[in-house]
Tab-separated table of C-alpha atoms in Angstrom:
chain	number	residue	atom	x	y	z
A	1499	UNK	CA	0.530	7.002	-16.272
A	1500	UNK	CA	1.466	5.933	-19.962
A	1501	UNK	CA	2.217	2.494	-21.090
A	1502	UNK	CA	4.808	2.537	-23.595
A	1503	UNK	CA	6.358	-0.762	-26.122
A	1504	UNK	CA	9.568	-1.068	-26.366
A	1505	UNK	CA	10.289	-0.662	-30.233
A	1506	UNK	CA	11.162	-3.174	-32.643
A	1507	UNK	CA	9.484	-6.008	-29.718
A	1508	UNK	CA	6.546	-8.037	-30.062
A	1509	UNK	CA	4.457	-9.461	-27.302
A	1510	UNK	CA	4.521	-13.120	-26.122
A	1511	UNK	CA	2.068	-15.549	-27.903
A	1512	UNK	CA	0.277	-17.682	-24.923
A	1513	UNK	CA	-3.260	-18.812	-24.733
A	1514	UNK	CA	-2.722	-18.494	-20.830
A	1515	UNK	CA	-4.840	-15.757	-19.041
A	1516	UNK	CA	-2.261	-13.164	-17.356
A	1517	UNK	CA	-2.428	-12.503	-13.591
A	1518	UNK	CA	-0.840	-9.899	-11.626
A	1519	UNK	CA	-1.199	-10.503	-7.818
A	1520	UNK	CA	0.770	-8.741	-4.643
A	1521	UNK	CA	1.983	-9.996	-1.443
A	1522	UNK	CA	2.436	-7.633	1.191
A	1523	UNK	CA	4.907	-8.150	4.533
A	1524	UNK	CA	1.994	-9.238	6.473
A	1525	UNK	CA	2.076	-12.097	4.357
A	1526	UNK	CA	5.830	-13.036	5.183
A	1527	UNK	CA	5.762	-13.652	9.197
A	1528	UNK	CA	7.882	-16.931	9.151
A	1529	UNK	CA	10.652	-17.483	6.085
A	1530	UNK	CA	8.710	-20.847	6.092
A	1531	UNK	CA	5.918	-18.674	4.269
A	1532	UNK	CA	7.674	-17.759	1.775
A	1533	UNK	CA	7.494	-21.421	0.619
A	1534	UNK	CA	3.755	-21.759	1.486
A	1535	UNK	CA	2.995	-18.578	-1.059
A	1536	UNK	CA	5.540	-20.132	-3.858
A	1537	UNK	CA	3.445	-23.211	-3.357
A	1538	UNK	CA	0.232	-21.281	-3.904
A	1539	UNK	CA	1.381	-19.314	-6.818
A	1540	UNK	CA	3.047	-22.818	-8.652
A	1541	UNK	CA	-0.728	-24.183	-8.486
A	1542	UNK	CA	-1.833	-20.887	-9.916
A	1543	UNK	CA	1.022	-21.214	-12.838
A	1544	UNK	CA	-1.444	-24.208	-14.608
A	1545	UNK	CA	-4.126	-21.790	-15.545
A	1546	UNK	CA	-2.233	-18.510	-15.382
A	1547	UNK	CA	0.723	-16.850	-16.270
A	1548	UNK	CA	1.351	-15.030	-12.944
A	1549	UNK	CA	3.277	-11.622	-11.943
A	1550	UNK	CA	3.642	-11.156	-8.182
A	1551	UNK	CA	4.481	-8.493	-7.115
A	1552	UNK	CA	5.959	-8.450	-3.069
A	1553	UNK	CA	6.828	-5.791	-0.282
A	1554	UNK	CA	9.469	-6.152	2.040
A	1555	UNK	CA	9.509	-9.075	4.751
A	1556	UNK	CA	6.703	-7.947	7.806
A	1557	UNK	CA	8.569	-5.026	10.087
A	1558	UNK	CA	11.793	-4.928	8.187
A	1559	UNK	CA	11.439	-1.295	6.255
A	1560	UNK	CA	10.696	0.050	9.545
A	1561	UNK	CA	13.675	-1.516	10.938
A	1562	UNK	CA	15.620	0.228	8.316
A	1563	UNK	CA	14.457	3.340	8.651
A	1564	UNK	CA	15.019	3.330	11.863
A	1565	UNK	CA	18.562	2.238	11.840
A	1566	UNK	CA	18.929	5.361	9.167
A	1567	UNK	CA	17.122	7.721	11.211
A	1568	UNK	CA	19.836	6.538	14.508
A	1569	UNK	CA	22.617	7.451	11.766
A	1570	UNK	CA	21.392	10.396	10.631
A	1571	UNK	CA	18.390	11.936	11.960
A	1572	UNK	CA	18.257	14.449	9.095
A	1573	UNK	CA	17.579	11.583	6.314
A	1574	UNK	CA	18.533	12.919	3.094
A	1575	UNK	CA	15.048	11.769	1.110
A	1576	UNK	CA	17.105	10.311	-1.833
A	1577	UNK	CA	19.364	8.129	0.428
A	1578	UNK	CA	16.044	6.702	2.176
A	1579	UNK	CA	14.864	5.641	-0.913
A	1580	UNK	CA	18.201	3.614	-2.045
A	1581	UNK	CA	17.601	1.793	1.261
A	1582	UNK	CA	14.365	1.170	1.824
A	1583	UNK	CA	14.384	-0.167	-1.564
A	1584	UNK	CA	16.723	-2.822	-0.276
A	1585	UNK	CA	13.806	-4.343	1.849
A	1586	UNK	CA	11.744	-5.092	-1.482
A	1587	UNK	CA	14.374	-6.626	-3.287
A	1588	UNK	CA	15.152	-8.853	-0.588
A	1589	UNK	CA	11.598	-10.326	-0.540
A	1590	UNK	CA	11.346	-10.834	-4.275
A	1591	UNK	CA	15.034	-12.798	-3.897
A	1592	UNK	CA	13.176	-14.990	-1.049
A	1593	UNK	CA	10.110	-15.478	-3.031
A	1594	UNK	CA	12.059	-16.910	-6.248
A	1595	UNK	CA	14.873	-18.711	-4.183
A	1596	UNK	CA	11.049	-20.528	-2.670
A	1597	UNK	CA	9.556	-20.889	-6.271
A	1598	UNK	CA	12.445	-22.446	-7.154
A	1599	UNK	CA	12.765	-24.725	-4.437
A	1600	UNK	CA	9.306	-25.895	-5.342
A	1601	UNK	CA	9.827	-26.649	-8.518
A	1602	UNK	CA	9.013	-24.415	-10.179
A	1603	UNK	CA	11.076	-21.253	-12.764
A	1604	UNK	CA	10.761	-17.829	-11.793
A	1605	UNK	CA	13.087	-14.462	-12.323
A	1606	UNK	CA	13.413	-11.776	-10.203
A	1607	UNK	CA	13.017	-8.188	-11.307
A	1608	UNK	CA	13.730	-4.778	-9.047
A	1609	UNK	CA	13.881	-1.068	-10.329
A	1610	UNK	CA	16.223	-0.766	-12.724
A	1611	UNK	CA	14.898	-4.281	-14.646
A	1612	UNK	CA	10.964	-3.336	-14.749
A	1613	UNK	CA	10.625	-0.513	-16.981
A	1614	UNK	CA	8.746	1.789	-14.512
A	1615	UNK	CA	9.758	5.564	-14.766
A	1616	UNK	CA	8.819	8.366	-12.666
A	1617	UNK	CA	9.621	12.005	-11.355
A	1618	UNK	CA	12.114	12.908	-9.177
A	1619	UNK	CA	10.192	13.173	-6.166
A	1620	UNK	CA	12.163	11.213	-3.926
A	1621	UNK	CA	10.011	8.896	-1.010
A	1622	UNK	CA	6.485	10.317	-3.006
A	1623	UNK	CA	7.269	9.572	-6.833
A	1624	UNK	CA	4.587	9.513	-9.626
A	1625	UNK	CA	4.549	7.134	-12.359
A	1626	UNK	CA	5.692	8.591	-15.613
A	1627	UNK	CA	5.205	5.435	-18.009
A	1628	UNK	CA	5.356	1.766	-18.020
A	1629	UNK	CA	6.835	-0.007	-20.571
A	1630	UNK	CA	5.515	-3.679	-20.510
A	1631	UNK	CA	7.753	-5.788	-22.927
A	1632	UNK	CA	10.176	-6.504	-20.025
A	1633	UNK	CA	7.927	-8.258	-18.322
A	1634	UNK	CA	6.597	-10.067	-21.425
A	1635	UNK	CA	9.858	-10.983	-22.030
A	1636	UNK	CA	10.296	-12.532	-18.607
A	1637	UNK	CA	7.118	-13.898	-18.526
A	1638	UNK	CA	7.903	-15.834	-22.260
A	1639	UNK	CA	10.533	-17.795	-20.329
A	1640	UNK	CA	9.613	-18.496	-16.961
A	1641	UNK	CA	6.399	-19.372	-14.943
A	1642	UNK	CA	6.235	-16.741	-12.397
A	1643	UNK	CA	8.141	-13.387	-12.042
A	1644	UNK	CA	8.522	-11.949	-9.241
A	1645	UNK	CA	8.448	-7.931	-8.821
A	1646	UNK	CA	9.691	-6.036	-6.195
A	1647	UNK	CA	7.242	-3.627	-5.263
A	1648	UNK	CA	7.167	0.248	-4.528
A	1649	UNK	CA	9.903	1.219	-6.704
A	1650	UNK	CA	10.655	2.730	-10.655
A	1651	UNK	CA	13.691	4.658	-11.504
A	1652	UNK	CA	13.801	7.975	-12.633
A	1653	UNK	CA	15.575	9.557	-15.751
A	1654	UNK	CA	19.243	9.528	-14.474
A	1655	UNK	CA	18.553	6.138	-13.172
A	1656	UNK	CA	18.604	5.939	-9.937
A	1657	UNK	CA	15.802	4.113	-7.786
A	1658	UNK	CA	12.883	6.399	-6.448
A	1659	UNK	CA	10.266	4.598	-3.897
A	1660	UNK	CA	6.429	5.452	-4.815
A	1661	UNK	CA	5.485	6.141	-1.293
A	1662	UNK	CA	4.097	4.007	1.782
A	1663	UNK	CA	2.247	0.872	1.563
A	1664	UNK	CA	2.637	1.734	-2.538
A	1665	UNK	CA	3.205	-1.942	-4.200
A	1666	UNK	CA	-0.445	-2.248	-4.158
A	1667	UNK	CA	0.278	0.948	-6.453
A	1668	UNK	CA	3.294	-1.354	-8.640
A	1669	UNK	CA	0.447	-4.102	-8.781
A	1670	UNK	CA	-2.693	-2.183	-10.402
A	1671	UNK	CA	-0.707	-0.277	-12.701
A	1672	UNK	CA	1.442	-3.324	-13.749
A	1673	UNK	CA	-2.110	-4.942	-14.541
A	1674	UNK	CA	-3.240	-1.987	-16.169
A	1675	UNK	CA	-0.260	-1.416	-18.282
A	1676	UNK	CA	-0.468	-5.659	-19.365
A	1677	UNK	CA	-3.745	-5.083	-19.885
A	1678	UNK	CA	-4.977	-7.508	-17.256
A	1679	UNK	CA	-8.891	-7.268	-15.923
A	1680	UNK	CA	-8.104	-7.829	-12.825
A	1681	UNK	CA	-5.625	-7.672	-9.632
A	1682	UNK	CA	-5.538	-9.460	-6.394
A	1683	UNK	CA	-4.019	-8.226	-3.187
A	1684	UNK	CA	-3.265	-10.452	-0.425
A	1685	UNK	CA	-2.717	-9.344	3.059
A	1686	UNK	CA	-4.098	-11.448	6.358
A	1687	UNK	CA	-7.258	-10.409	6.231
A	1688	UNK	CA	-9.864	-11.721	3.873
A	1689	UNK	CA	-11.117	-8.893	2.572
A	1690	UNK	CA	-12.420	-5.256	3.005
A	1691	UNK	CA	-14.880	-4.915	6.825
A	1692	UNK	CA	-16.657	-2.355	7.338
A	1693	UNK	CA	-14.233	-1.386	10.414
A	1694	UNK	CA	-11.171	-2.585	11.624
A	1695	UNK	CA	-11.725	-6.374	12.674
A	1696	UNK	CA	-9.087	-5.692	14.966
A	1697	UNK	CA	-10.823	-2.941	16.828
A	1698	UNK	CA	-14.495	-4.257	15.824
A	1699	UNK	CA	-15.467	-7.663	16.186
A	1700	UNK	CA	-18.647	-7.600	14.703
A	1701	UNK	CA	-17.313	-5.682	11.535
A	1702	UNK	CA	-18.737	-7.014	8.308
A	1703	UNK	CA	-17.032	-8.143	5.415
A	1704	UNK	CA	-17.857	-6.256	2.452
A	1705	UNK	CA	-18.354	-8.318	-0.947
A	1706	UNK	CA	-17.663	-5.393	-3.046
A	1707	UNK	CA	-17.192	-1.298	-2.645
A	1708	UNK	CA	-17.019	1.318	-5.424
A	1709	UNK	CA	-13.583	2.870	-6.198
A	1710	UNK	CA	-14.957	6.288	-4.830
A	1711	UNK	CA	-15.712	4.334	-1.263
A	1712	UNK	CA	-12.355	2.714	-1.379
A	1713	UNK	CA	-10.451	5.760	-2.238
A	1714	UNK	CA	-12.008	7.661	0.635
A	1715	UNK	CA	-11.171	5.128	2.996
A	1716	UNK	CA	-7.605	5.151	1.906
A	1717	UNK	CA	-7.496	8.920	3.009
A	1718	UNK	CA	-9.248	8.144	5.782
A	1719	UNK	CA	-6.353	6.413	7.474
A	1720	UNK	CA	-8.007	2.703	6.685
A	1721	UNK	CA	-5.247	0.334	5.902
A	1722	UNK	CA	-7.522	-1.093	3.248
A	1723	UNK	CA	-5.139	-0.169	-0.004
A	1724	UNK	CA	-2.688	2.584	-1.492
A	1725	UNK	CA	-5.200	5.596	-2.622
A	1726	UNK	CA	-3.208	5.781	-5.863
A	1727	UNK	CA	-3.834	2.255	-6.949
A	1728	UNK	CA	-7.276	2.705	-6.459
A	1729	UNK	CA	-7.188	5.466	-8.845
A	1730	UNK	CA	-5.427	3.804	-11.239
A	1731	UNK	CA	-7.480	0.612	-11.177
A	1732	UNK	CA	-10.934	3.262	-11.790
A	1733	UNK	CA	-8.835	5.266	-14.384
A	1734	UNK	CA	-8.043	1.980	-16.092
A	1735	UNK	CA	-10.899	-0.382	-15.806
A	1736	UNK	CA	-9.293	-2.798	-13.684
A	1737	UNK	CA	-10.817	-5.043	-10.938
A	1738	UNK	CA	-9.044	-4.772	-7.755
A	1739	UNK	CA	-9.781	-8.312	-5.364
A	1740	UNK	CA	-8.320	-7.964	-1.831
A	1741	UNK	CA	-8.471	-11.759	-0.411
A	1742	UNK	CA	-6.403	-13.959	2.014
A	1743	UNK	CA	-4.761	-17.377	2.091
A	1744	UNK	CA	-6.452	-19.346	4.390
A	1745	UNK	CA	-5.306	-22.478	5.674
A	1746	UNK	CA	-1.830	-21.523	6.687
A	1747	UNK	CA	0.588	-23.579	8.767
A	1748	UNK	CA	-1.608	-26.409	8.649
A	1749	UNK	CA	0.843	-28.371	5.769
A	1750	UNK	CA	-2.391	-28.584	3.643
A	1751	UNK	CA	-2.424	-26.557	0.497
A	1752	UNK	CA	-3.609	-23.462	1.266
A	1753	UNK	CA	-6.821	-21.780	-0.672
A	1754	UNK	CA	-7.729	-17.775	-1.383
A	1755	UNK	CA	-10.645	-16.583	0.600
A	1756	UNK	CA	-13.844	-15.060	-1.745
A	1757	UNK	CA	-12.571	-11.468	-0.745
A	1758	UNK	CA	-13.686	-8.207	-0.968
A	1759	UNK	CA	-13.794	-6.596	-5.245
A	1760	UNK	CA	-13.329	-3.073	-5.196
A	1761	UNK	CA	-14.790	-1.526	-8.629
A	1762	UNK	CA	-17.855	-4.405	-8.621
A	1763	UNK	CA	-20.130	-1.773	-6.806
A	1764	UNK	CA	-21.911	-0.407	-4.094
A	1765	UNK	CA	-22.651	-2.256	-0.723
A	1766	UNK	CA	-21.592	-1.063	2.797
A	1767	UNK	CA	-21.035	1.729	4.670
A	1768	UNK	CA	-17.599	1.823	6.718
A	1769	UNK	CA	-16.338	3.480	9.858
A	1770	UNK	CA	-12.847	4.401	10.119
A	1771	UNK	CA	-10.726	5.428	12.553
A	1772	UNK	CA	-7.310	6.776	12.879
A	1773	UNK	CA	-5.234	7.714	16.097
A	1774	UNK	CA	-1.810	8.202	13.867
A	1775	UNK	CA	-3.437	11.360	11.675
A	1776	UNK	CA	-1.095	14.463	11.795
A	1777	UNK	CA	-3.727	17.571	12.283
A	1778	UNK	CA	-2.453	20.405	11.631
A	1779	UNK	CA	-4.960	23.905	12.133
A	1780	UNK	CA	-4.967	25.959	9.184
A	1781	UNK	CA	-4.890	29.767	9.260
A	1782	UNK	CA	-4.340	30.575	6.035
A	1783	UNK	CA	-1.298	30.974	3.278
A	1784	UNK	CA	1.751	33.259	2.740
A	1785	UNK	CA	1.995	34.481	-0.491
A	1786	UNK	CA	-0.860	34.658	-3.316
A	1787	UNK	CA	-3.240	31.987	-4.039
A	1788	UNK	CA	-3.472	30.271	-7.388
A	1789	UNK	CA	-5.688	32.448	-9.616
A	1790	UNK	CA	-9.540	31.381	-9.099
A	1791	UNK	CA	-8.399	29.073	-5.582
A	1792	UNK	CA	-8.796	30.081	-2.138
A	1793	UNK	CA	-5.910	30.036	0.049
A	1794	UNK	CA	-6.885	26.460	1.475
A	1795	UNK	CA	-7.123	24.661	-2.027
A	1796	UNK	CA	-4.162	26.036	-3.219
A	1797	UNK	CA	-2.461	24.752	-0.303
A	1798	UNK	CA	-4.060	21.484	-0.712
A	1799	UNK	CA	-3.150	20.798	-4.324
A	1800	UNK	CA	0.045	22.193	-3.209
A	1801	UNK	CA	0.142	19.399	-0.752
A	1802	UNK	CA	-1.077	16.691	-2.746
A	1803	UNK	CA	1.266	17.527	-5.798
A	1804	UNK	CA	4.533	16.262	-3.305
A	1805	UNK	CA	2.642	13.117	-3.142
A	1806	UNK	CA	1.325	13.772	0.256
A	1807	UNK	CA	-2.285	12.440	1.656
A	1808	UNK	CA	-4.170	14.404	3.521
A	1809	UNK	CA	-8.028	15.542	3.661
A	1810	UNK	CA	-9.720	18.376	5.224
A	1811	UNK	CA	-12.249	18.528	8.786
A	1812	UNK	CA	-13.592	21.104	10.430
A	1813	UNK	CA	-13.041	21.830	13.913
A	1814	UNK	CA	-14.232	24.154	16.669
A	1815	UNK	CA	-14.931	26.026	13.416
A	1816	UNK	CA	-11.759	26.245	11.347
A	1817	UNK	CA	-9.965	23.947	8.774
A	1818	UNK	CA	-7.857	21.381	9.959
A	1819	UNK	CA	-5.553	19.258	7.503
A	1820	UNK	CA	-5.685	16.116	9.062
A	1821	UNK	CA	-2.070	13.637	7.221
A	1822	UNK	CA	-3.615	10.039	8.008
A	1823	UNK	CA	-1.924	7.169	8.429
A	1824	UNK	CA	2.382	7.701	9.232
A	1825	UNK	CA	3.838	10.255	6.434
A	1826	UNK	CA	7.321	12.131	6.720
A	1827	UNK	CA	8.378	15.347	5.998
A	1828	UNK	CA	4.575	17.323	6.644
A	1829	UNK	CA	6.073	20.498	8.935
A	1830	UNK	CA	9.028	21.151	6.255
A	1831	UNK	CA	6.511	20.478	3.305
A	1832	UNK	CA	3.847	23.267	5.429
A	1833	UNK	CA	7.088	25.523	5.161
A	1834	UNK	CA	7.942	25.267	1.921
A	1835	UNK	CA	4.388	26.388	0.511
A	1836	UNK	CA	4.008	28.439	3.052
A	1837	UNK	CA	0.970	27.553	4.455
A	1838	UNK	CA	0.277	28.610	7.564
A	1839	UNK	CA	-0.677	26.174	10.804
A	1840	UNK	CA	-0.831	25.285	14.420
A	1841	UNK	CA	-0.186	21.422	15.329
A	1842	UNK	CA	-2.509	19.676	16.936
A	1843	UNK	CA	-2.332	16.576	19.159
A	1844	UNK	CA	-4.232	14.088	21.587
A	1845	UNK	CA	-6.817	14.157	18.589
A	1846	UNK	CA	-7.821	11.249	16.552
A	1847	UNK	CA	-9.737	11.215	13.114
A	1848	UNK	CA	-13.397	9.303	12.585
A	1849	UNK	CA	-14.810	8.942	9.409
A	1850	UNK	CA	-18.012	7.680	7.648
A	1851	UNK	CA	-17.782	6.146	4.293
A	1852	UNK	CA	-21.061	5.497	2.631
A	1853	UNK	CA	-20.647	2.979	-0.515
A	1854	UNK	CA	-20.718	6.020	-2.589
A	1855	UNK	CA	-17.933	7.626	-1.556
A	1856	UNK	CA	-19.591	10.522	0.309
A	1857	UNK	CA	-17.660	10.990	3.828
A	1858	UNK	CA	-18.353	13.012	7.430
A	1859	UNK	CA	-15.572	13.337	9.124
A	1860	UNK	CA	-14.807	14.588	12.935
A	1861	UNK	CA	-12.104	14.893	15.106
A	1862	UNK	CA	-12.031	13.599	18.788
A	1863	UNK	CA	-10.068	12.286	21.968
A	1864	UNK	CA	-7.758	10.023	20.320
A	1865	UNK	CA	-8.120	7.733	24.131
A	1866	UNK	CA	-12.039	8.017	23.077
A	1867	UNK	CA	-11.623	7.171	19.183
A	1868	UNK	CA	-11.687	2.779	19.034
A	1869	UNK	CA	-14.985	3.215	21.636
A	1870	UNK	CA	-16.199	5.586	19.183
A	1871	UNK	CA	-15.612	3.766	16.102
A	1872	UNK	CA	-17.344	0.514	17.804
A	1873	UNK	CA	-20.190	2.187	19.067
A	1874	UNK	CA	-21.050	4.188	15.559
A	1875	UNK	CA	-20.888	0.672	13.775
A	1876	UNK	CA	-23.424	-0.788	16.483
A	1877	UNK	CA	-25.627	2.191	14.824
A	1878	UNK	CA	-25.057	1.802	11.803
A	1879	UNK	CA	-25.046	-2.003	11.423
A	1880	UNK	CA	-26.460	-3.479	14.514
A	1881	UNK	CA	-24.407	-5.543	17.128
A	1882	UNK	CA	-24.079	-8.217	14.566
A	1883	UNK	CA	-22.352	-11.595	14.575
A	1884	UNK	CA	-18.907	-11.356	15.583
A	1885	UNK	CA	-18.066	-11.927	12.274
A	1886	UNK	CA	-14.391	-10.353	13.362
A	1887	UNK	CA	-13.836	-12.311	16.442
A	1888	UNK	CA	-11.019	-14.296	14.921
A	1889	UNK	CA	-8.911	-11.357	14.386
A	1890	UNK	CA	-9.550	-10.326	18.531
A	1891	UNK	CA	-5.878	-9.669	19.810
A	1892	UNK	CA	-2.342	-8.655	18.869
A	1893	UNK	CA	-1.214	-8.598	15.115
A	1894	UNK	CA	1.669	-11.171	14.575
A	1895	UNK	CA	4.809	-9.959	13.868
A	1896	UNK	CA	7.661	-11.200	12.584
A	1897	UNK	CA	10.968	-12.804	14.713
A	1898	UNK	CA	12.977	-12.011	10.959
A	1899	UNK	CA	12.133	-7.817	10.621
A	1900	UNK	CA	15.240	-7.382	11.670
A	1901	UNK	CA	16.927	-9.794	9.517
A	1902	UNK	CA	18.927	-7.032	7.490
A	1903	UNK	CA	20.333	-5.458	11.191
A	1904	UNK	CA	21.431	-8.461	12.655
A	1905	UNK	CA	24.001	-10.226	10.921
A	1906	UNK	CA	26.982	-11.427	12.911
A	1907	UNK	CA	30.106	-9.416	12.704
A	1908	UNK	CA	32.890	-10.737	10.914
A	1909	UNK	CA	36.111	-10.426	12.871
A	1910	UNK	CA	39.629	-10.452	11.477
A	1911	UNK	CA	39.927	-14.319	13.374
A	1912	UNK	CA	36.421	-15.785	11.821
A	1913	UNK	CA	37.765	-14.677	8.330
């Protein structure tokens, strides 16, 4: 990633510390939270200048996927990224239309306004270079701006999406690239555990974790943050705080939990599962293999050059590539490099993080995995206080995800 000025332009003077935070969908249940976050961020405006960056409303880029999907179940990649891009924008219009109805000035900026190029890799773009002074420029002129995340434009252009769950990605390098310390990402719950809360009660919160722990947790399936904005945050020195608002719906002013730093060092080790891994048995690669590789990390680099994640376990003694978390496009992307596999299924993934990044991983009955993953974290940290109790239960979800799908049809009478 390169940071780049934009010639001839000269960085705002301000004695105010710059903070770049993101708010992801889980954050937006209600519209009414959109207010309760502009509140939040106002308060933050008297010691800060603030960039926050937001995903699309909780739900609604799945619902618009899979409206496209209904249209056309061959997605062309390119079109997917023009819409899902629509979901981001959105939120960062709801966000300022709130900040604004709190008092307080704010601009909006999506793809085209932000200065973030990458490749042409539609759904899985990299970062090619940031230039900062739009942002500057916004920031000399209004308290807060609001970013839509996931998203840069490539050279003729036109909008490319970083991949899934990637404006933690837009956040870290936006810091990086402003030269900020530090980053906070807010999501609803307070920090990094050392499981799943919602699968482990007793999991522990974790103070702090290494960037090698976090980054193999990512590509473990853990819904912790985006791998590639963990890299960038080690690559560039910058602090990465995952937290929560607590106090919401209550009409009080709400207040950040302590969180969880990631890059502040080592502390606990963390079990992950994940039922929603792809596995895939690998038997070995059509073609040549890149001079000095073997056939299996050619395919991997390969794999991991279309922006892909995926790690490697053995199993009944033979490779598996095992595509956590929910990723498009793995049996065409198998083809092209011609890699050669056997799908697997009713398999799940575990994992064991230690806070230095090293990681054993094994597959299992996926039915068996969240009895698994509660009774290896009884071994490894006790039965513990139910430190996760409060997270027992269903995830909310939003009334509004389908607030793009839904609006009434406009007959020739009503107009």
């Amino acid at each position: 990633m390169n940071t780049t000025t934009t010639p001839g332009r000269r960085p705002a003077v301000t004695t105010r510390p710059l903070l770049v935070v993101k708010f992801g969908g889980s954050s937006f249940i209600e519209l009414s939270d959109y207010r309760e976050v502009a509140g939040y961020l106002g308060r933050l405006t008297e010691s800060h200048r603030v960039v926050a960056v937001v995903s699309g409303m909780s739900g609604t880029t799945g619902r618009l996927l899979e409206a496209a999907l209904a249209i056309d179940p061959e997605l062309d990649p390119e079109v997917q990224d023009q819409l899902l891009a629509t979901a981001e924008m959105v939120g960062a219009g709801f966000l300022r239309a709130a900040l604004h109805a709190e008092g307080y000035s704010a601009l909006d900026l999506w793809a085209p306004q932000l200065g973030i190029t990458s490749d042409d890799n539609a759904t899985r773009a990299k970062i090619r270079s940031i230039d900062p002074q739009p942002l500057l420029d916004a920031l000399a002129t209004h308290q807060v701006v609001v970013v839509a995340g996931g998203q840069a434009v490539r050279a003729d252009g036109r909008i490319t999406m970083l991949g899934r769950n990637s404006s933690d990605l837009t956040a870290v390098a936006l810091a990086a690239a402003l030269g900020a310390e530090q980053c906070e990402i807010y999501s609803d719950v307070p920090g990094v555990y050392t499981a799943d809360p919602y699968v482990v009660p007793s999991a522990l919160l974790v103070p702090q974790l290494s960037y090698e722990q976090c980054a193999e947790m990512s590509a473990s399936g853990a819904k912790v943050l985006h791998g590639g904005s963990v890299a960038v945050g080690r690559e560039h020195g910058v602090r990465i705080v995952c937290r929560a608002l607590q106090g919401r719906g209550t009409g009080a002013p709400v207040t950040a939990s302590t969180g969880s730093v990631v890059g502040g060092g080592a502390d606990k080790t963390a079990v992950v599962g994940d039922r929603k891994a792809q596995l895939h048995r690998y038997e070995g690669l059509l073609g040549s293999a890149d001079p000095g590789r073997s056939d299996l990390d050619t395919t991997l680099l390969a794999l991991q050059a279309r922006g892909f994640d995926v790690v490697t376990v053995d199993f009944e003694g033979h490779p598996v590539l095992a595509f956590t978390g929910t990723q498009r496009g793995v049996a065409e992307a198998l083809e092209q490099i011609g890699a050669k596999t056997e799908p697997l299924s009713g398999l799940g993934l575990l994992s064991v993080v230690r806070p230095d990044g090293r990681t054993e991983r094994r597959l299992l009955a996926a039915a068996e995995l969240d009895a698994a993953v509660r009774e290896l974290h009884t071994e490894v940290h006790g039965a513990g206080a139910a430190e996760g109790e409060r997270f027992r239960g269903s995830k909310r979800r939003s009334a509004h995800s389908s607030l793009l799908l839904e609006a009434p049809v406009m007959t020739a009478e009503a107009c």
